[in-house]
mmCIF file of C-alpha atoms in Angstrom:
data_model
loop_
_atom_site.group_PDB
_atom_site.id
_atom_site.type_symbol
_atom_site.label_atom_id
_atom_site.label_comp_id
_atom_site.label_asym_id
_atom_site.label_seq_id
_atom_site.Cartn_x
_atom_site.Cartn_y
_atom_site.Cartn_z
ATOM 1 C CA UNK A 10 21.375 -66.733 34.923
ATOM 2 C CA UNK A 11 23.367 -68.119 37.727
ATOM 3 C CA UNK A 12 21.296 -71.143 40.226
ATOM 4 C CA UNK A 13 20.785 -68.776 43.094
ATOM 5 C CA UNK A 14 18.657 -66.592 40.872
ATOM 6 C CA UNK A 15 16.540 -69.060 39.665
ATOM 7 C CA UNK A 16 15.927 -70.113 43.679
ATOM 8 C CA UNK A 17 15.002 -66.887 44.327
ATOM 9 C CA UNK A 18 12.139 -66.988 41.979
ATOM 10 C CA UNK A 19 8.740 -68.511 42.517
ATOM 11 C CA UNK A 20 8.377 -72.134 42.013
ATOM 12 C CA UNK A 21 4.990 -74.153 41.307
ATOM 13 C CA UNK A 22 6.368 -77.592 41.418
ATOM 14 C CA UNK A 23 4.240 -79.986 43.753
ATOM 15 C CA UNK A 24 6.139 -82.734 43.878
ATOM 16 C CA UNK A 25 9.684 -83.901 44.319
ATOM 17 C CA UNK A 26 11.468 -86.505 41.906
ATOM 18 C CA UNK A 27 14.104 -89.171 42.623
ATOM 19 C CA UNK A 28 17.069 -88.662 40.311
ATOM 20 C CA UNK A 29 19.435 -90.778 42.090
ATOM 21 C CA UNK A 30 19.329 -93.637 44.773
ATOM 22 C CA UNK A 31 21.642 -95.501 46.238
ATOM 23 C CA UNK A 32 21.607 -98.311 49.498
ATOM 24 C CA UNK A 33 24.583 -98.422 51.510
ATOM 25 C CA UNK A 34 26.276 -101.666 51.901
ATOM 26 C CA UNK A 35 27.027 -103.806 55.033
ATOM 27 C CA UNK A 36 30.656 -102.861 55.007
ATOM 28 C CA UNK A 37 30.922 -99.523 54.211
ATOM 29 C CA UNK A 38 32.503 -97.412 56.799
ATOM 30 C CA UNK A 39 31.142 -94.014 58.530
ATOM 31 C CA UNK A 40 31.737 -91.375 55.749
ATOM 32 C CA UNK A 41 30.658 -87.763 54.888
ATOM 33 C CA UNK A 42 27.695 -88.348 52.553
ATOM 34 C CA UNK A 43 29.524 -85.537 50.476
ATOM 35 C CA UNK A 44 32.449 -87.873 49.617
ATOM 36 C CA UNK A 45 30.240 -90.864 49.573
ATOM 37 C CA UNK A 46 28.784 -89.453 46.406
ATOM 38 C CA UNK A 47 31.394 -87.851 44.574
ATOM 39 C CA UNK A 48 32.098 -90.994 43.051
ATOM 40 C CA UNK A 49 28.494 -92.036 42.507
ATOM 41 C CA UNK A 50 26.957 -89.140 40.758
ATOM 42 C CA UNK A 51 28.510 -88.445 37.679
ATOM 43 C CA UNK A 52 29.943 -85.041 36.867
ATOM 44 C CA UNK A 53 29.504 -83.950 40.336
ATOM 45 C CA UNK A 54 31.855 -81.894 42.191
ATOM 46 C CA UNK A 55 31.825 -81.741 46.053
ATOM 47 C CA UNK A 56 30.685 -77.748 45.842
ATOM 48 C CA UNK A 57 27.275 -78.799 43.653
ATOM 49 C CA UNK A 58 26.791 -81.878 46.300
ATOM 50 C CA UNK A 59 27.040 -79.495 49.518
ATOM 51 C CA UNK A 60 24.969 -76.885 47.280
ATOM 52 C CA UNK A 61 22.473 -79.785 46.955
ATOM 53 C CA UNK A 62 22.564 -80.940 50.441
ATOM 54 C CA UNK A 63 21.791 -77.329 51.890
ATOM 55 C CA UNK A 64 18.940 -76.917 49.178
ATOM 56 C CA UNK A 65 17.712 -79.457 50.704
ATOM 57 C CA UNK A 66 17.637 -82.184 47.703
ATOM 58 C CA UNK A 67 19.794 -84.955 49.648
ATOM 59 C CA UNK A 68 17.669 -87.542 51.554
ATOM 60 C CA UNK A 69 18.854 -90.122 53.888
ATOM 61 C CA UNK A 70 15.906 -92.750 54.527
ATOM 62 C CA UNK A 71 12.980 -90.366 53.805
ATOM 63 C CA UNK A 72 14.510 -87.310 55.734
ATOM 64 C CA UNK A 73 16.722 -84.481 54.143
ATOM 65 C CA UNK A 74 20.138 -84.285 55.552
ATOM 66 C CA UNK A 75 23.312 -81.864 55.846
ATOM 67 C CA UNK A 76 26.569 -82.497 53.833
ATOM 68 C CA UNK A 77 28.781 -83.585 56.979
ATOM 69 C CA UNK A 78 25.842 -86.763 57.951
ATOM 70 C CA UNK A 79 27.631 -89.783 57.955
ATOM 71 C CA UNK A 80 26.169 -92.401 55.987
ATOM 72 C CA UNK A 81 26.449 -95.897 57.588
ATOM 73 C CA UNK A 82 25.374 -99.405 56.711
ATOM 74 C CA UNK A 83 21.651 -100.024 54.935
ATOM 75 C CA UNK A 84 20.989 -96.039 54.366
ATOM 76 C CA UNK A 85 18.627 -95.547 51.431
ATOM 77 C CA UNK A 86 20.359 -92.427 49.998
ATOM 78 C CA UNK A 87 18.017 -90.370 47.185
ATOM 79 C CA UNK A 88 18.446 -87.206 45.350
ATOM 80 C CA UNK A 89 14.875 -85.586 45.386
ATOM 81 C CA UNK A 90 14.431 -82.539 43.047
ATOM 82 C CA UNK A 91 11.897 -80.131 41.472
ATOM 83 C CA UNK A 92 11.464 -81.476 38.139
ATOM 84 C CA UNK A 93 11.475 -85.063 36.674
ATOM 85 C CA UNK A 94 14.470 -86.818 35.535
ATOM 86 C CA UNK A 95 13.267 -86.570 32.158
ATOM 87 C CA UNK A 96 14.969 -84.675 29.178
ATOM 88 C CA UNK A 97 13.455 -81.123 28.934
ATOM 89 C CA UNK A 98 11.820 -81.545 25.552
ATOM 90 C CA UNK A 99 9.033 -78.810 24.489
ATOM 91 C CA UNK A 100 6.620 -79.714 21.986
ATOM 92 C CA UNK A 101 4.831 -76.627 20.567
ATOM 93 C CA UNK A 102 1.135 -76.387 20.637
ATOM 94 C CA UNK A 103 -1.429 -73.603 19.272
ATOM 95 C CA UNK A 104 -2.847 -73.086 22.902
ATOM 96 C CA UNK A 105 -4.325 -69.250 23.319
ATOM 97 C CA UNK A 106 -2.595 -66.778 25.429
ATOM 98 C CA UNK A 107 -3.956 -63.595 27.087
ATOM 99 C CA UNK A 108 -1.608 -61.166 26.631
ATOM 100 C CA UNK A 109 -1.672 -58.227 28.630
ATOM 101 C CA UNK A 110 1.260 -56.109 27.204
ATOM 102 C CA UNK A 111 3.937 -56.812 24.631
ATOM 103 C CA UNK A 112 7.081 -55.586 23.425
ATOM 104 C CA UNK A 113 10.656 -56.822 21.800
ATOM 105 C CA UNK A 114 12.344 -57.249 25.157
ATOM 106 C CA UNK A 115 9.388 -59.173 27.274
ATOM 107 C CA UNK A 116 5.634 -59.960 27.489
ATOM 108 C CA UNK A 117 2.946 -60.162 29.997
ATOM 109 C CA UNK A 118 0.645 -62.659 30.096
ATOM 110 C CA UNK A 119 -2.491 -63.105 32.344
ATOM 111 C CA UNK A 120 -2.401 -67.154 33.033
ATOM 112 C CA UNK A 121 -5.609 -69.013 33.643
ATOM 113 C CA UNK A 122 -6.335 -71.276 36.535
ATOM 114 C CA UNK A 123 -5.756 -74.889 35.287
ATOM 115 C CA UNK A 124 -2.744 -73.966 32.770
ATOM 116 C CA UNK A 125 0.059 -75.661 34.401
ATOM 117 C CA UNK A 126 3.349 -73.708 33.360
ATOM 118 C CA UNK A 127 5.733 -75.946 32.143
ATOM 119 C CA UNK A 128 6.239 -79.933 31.791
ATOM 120 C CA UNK A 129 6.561 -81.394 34.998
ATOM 121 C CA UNK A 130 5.532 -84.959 35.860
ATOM 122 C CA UNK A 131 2.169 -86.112 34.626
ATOM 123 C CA UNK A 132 1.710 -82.713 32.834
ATOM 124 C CA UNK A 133 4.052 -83.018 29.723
ATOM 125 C CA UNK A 134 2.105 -81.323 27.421
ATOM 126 C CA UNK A 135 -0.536 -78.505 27.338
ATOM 127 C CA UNK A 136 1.531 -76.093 29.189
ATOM 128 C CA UNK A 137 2.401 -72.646 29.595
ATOM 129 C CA UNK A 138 5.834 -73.254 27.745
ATOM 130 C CA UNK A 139 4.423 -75.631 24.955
ATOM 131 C CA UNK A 140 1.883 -72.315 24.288
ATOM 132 C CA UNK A 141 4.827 -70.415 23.784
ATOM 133 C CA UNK A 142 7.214 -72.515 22.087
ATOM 134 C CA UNK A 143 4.333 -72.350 19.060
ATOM 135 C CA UNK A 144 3.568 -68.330 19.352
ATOM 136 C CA UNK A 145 7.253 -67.131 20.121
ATOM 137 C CA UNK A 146 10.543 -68.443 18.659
ATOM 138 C CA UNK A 147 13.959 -68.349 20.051
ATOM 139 C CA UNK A 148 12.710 -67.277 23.282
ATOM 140 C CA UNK A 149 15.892 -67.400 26.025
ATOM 141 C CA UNK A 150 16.364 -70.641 27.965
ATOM 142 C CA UNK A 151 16.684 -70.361 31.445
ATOM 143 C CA UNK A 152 19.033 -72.434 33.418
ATOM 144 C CA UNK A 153 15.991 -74.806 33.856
ATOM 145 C CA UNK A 154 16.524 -75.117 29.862
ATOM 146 C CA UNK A 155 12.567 -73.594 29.977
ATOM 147 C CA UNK A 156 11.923 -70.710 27.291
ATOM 148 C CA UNK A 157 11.455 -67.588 28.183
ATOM 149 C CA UNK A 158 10.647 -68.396 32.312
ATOM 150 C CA UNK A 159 11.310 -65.584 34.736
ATOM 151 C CA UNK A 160 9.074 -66.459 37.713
ATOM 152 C CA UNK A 161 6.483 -69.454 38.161
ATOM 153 C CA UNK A 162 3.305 -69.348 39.586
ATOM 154 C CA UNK A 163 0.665 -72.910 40.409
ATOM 155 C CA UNK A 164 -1.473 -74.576 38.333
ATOM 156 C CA UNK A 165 -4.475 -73.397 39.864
ATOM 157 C CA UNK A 166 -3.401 -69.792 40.813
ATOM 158 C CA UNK A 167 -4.261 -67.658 38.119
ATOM 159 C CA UNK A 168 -3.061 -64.264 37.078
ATOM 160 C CA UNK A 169 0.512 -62.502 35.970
ATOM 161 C CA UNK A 170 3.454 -63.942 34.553
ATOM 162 C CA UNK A 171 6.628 -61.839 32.754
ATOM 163 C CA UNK A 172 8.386 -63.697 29.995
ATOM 164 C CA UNK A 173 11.530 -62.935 28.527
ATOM 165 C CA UNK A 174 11.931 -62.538 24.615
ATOM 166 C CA UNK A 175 16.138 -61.597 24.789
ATOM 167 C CA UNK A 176 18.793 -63.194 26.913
ATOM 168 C CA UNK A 177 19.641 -59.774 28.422
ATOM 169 C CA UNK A 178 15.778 -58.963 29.522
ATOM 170 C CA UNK A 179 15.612 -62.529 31.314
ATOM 171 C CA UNK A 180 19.264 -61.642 33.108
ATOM 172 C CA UNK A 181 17.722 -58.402 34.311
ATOM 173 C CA UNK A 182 14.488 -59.607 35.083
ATOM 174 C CA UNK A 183 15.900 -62.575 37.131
ATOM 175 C CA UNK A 184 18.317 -60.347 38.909
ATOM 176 C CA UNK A 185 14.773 -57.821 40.210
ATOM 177 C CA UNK A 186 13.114 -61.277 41.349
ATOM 178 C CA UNK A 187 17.073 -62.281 43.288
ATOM 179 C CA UNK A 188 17.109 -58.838 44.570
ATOM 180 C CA UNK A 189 13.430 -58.273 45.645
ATOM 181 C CA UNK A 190 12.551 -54.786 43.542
ATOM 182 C CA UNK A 191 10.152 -56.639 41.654
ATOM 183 C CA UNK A 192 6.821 -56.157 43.018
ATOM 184 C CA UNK A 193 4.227 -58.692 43.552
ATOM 185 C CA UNK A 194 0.415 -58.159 44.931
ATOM 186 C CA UNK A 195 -2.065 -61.378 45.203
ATOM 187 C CA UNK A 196 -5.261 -60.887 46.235
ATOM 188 C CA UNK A 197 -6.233 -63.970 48.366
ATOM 189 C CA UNK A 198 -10.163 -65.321 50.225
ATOM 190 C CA UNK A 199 -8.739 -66.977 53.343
ATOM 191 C CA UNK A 200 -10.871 -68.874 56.099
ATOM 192 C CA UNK A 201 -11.348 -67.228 59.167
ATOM 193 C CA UNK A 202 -11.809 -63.428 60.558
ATOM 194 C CA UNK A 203 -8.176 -62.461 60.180
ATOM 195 C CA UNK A 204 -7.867 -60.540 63.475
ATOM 196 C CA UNK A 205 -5.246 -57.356 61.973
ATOM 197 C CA UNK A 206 -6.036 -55.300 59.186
ATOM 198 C CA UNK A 207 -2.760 -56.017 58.200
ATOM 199 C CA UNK A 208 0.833 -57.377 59.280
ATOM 200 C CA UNK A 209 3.793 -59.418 57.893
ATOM 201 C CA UNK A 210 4.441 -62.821 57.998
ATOM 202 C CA UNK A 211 7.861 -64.343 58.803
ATOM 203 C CA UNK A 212 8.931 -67.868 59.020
ATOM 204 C CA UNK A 213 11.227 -70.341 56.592
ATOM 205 C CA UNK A 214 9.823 -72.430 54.309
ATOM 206 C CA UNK A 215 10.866 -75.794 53.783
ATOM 207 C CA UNK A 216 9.117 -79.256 52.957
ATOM 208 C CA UNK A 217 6.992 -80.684 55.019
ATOM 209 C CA UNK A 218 8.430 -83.998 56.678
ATOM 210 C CA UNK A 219 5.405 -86.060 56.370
ATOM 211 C CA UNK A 220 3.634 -85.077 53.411
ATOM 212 C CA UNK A 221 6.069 -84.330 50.689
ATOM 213 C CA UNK A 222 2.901 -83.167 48.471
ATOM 214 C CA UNK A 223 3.445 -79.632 51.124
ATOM 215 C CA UNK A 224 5.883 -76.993 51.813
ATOM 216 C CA UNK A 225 5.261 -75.936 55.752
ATOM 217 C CA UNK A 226 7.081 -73.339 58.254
ATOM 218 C CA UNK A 227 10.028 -74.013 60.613
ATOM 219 C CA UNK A 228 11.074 -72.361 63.109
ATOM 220 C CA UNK A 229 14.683 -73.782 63.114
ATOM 221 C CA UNK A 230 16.308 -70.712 60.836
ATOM 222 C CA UNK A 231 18.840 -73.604 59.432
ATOM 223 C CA UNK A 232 16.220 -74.933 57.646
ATOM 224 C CA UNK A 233 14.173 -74.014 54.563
ATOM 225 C CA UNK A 234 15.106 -70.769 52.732
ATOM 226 C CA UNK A 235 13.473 -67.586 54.286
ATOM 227 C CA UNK A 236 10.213 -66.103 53.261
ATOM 228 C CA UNK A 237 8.667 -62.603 54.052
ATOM 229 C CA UNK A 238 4.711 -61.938 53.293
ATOM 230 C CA UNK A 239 2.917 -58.755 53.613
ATOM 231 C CA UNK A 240 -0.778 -59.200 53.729
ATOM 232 C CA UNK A 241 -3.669 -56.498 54.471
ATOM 233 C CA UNK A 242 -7.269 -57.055 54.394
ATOM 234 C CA UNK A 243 -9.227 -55.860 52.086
ATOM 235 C CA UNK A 244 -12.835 -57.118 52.823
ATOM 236 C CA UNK A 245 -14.239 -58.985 55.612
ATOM 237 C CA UNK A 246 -17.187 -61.450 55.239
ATOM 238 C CA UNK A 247 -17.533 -63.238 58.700
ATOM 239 C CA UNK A 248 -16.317 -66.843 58.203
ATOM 240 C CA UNK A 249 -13.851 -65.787 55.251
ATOM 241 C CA UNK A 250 -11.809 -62.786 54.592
ATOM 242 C CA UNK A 251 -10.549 -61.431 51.539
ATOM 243 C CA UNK A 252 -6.914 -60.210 52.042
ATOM 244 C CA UNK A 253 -4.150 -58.481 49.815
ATOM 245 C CA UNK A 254 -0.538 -60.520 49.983
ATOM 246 C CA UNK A 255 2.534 -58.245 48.658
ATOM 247 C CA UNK A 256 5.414 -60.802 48.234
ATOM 248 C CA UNK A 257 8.906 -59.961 49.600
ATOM 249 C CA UNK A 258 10.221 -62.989 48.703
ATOM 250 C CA UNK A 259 8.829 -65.902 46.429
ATOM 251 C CA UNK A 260 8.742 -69.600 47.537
ATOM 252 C CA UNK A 261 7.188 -72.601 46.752
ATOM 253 C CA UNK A 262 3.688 -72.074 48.025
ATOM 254 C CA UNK A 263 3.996 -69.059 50.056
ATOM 255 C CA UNK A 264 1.208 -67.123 50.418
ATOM 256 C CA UNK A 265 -0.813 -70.900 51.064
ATOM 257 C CA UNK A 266 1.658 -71.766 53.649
ATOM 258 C CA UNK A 267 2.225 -68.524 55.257
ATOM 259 C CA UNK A 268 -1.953 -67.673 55.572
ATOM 260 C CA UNK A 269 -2.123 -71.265 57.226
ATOM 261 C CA UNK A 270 0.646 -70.616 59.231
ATOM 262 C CA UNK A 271 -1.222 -67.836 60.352
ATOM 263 C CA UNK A 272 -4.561 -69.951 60.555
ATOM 264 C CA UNK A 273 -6.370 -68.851 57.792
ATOM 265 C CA UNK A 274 -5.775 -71.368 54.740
ATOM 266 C CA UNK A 275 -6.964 -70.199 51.541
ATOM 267 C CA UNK A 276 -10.906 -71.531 50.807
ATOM 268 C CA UNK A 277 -11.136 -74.599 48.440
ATOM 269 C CA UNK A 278 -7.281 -75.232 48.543
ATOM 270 C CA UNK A 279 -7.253 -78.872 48.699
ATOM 271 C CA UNK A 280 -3.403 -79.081 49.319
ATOM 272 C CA UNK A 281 -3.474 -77.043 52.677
ATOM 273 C CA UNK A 282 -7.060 -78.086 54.223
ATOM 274 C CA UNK A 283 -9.112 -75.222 52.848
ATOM 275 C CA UNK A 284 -11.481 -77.696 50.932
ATOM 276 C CA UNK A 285 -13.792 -78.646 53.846
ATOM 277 C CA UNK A 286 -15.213 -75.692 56.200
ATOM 278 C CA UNK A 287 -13.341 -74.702 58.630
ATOM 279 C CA UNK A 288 -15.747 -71.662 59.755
ATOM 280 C CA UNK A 289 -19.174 -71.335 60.488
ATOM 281 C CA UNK A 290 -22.327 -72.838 61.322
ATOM 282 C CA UNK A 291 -23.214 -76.475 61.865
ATOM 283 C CA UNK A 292 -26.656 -75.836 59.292
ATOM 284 C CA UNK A 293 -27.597 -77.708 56.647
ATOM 285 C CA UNK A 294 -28.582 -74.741 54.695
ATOM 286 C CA UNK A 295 -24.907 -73.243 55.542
ATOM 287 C CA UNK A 296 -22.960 -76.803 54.262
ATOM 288 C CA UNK A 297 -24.930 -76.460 50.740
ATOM 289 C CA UNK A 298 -23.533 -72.545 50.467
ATOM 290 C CA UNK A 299 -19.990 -73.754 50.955
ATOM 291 C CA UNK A 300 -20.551 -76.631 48.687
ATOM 292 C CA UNK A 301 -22.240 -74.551 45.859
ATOM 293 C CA UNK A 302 -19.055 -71.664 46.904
ATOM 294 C CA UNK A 303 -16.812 -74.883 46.068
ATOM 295 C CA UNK A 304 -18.654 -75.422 42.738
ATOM 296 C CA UNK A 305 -18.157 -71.931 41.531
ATOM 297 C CA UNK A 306 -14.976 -72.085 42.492
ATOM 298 C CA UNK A 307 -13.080 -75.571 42.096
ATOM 299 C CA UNK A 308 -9.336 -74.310 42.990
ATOM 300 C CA UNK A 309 -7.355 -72.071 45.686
ATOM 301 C CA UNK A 310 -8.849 -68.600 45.574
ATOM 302 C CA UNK A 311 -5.422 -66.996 44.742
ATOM 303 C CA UNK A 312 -4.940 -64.648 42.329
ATOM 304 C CA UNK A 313 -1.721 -62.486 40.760
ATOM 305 C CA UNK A 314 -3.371 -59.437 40.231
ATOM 306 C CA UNK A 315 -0.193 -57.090 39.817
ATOM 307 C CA UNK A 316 3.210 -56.838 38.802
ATOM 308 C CA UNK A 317 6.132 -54.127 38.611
ATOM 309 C CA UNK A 318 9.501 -54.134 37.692
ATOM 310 C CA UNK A 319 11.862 -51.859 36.190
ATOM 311 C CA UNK A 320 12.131 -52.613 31.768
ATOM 312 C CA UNK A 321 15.518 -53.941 31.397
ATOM 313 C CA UNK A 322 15.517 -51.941 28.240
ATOM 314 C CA UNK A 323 13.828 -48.713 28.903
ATOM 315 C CA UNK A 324 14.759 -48.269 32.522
ATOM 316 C CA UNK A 325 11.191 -47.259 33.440
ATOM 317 C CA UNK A 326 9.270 -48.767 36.543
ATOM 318 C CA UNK A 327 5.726 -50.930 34.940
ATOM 319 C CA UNK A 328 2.819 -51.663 36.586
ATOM 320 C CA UNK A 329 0.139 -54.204 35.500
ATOM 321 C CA UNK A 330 -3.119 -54.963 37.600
ATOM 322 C CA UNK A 331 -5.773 -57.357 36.334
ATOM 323 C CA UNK A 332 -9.069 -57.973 37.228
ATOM 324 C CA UNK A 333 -10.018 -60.750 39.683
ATOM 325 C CA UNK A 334 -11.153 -63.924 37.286
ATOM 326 C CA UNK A 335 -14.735 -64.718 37.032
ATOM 327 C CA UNK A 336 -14.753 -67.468 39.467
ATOM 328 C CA UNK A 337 -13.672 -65.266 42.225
ATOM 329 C CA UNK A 338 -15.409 -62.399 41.506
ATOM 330 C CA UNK A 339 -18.876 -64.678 41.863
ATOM 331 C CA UNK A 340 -17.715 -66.890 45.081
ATOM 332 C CA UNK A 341 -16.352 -62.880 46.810
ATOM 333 C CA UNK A 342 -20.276 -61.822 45.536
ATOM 334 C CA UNK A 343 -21.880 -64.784 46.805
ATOM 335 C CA UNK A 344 -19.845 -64.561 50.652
ATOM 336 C CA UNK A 345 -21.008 -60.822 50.236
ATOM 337 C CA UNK A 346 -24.576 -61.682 49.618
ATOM 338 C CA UNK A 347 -24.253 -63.956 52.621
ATOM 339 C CA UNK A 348 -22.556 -61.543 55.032
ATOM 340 C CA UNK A 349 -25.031 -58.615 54.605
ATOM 341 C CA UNK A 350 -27.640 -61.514 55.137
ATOM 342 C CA UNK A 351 -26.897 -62.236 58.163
ATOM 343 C CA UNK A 352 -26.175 -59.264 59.303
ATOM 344 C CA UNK A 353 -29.438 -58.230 58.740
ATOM 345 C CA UNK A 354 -30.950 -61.334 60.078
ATOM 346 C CA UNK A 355 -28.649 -60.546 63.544
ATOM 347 C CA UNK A 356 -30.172 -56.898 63.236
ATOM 348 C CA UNK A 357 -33.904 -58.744 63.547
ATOM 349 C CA UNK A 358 -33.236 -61.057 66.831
ATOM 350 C CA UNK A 359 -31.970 -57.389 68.903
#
């Protein structure tokens, strides 16, 4: 699976890790950061340093740069990635899966909120892939070196994942992620009366300058990789609405950074403001609903309810849909509850 697949295909990371740093010296002359680190960065070829630099992993003093900035005298130059600089070593544990569907070629699984999917930094264990290196063996590696991995999705979304049991499924499966013929429907509680019952969403996504914790929009097309979101809503509840995202593409964060783009970040998602209210009254009673919503419902409300792509085997176009989880389902009751409420109580004052 070649490295422009495995962009194409969602990403959960949070966080960015320094693999390399280097401070100019005094004397160095004005050079191409390109050829400044060809001879830095061992095994590197120019090609994989300009791929690097328009992926956005080269930083010059805290800000990403292209492969023609010239580096001068007392630039802190640093390699950011994904994933830690730590060798990819999967310990298998007995941790349950729910699996939706199963055959020799691939499997579906319906991931919890809280299961982060692979090691990353601070989570080395108790993953996604550590629950499958004990119930599958000789699952593919991906060119992450992670078993069976077609697509990622974050810690606390919940919902679908495909995995890959043969080398040739996780080829074919990567290639319908690449491609966009997969499809992808998350149902989403957003703050805010989203004003269409539907539209797209259009903007590159790239990380944000200041807070490397976020992705964000930009408007300069040069920057960030593109990202297309369909939404549609499917309920509305006053202060929140309830809202159906179809992915076109799938980047780090999308539907949370596309839905605040819009103005309407998810409810409870701590990462993009959504954990304080950002709708609604000033009443006491009103603060203790949002904080008991909050209780109910201690992540993002994102979920992946369905998936299709064509079987690399079969040839045949699958569908999966799952129900919301519980914690949704009760916060969506309890904003319905609230809705029809005051609804009635506005019916009373006329």
């Amino acid at each position: 699976m070649t490295k422009q697949q495995m962009n194409n295909i969602e990403e959960s990371e949070d966080e960015l890790f320094e693999h390399f740093r280097f401070e100019v010296t005094k004397g160095q002359a004005l050079l191409r950061i390109d050829k400044f680190l060809m001879g830095l960065i061992p095994n590197s070829t120019r090609n994989k340093i300009q791929r690097a630099a328009t992926d956005g992993d080269i930083y010059v003093n805290d800000l990403p740069v292209k492969s023609n900035y010239k580096v001068k005298p007392f630039d802190v130059v640093r390699i950011l990635l994904a994933h830690p600089p730590f060798e990819n070593r999967v310990d298998p544990e007995n941790i349950p899966l729910d699996i939706v569907y199963e055959d020799d070629a691939l499997l579906l699984i319906n991931k919890p909120a809280g299961l982060v999917v692979h090691p990353g930094h601070g989570n080395y264990t108790g993953t996604l892939v550590n629950a499958l290196a004990y119930h599958f063996e000789n699952l593919p590696l991906n060119s992450s070196e992670r078993p069976g991995l077609v697509h990622r999705i974050d810690k606390d979304t919940s919902g679908l994942l495909v995995i890959a049991k043969t080398e040739a499924a996780l080829s074919h499966l990567a290639r319908q992620f690449e491609f966009k013929t997969s499809e992808r429907e998350y149902v989403a509680l957003v703050w805010g009366n989203v004003k269409e019952d539907a539209g797209t969403i259009e903007g590159n996504i790239t990380r944000h300058a200041k807070d490397r914790m976020q992705m964000m929009v930009t408007d300069d097309p040069d920057v960030g990789k593109p990202a297309i979101t369909h939404y549609k809503v499917i309920e509305r509840f006053g202060y929140v609405t309830l809202v159906s995202c179809k992915l076109e593409t799938g980047r780090t964060h999308q539907i949370r950074v596309h839905m605040k783009h819009l103005g309407h970040p998810l409810f409870n998602d701590a990462r993009y403001g959504g954990d304080r209210i950002l709708k609604g009254t000033t009443f006491t009673k009103y603060k203790q609903f949002i904080e008991n919503c909050f209780k109910i419902l201690p992540r993002q409300a994102l979920h992946a309810k369905t998936l299709g792509f064509v079987h690399p085997v079969t040839g045949d176009m699958m569908r999966f849909d799952t129900e919301l989880p519980q914690d949704m389902q009760d916060v969506i009751e309890k904003w319905r509850g609230y809705s029809v409420s005051n609804a009635a109580e506005a019916d009373e004052d006329e």
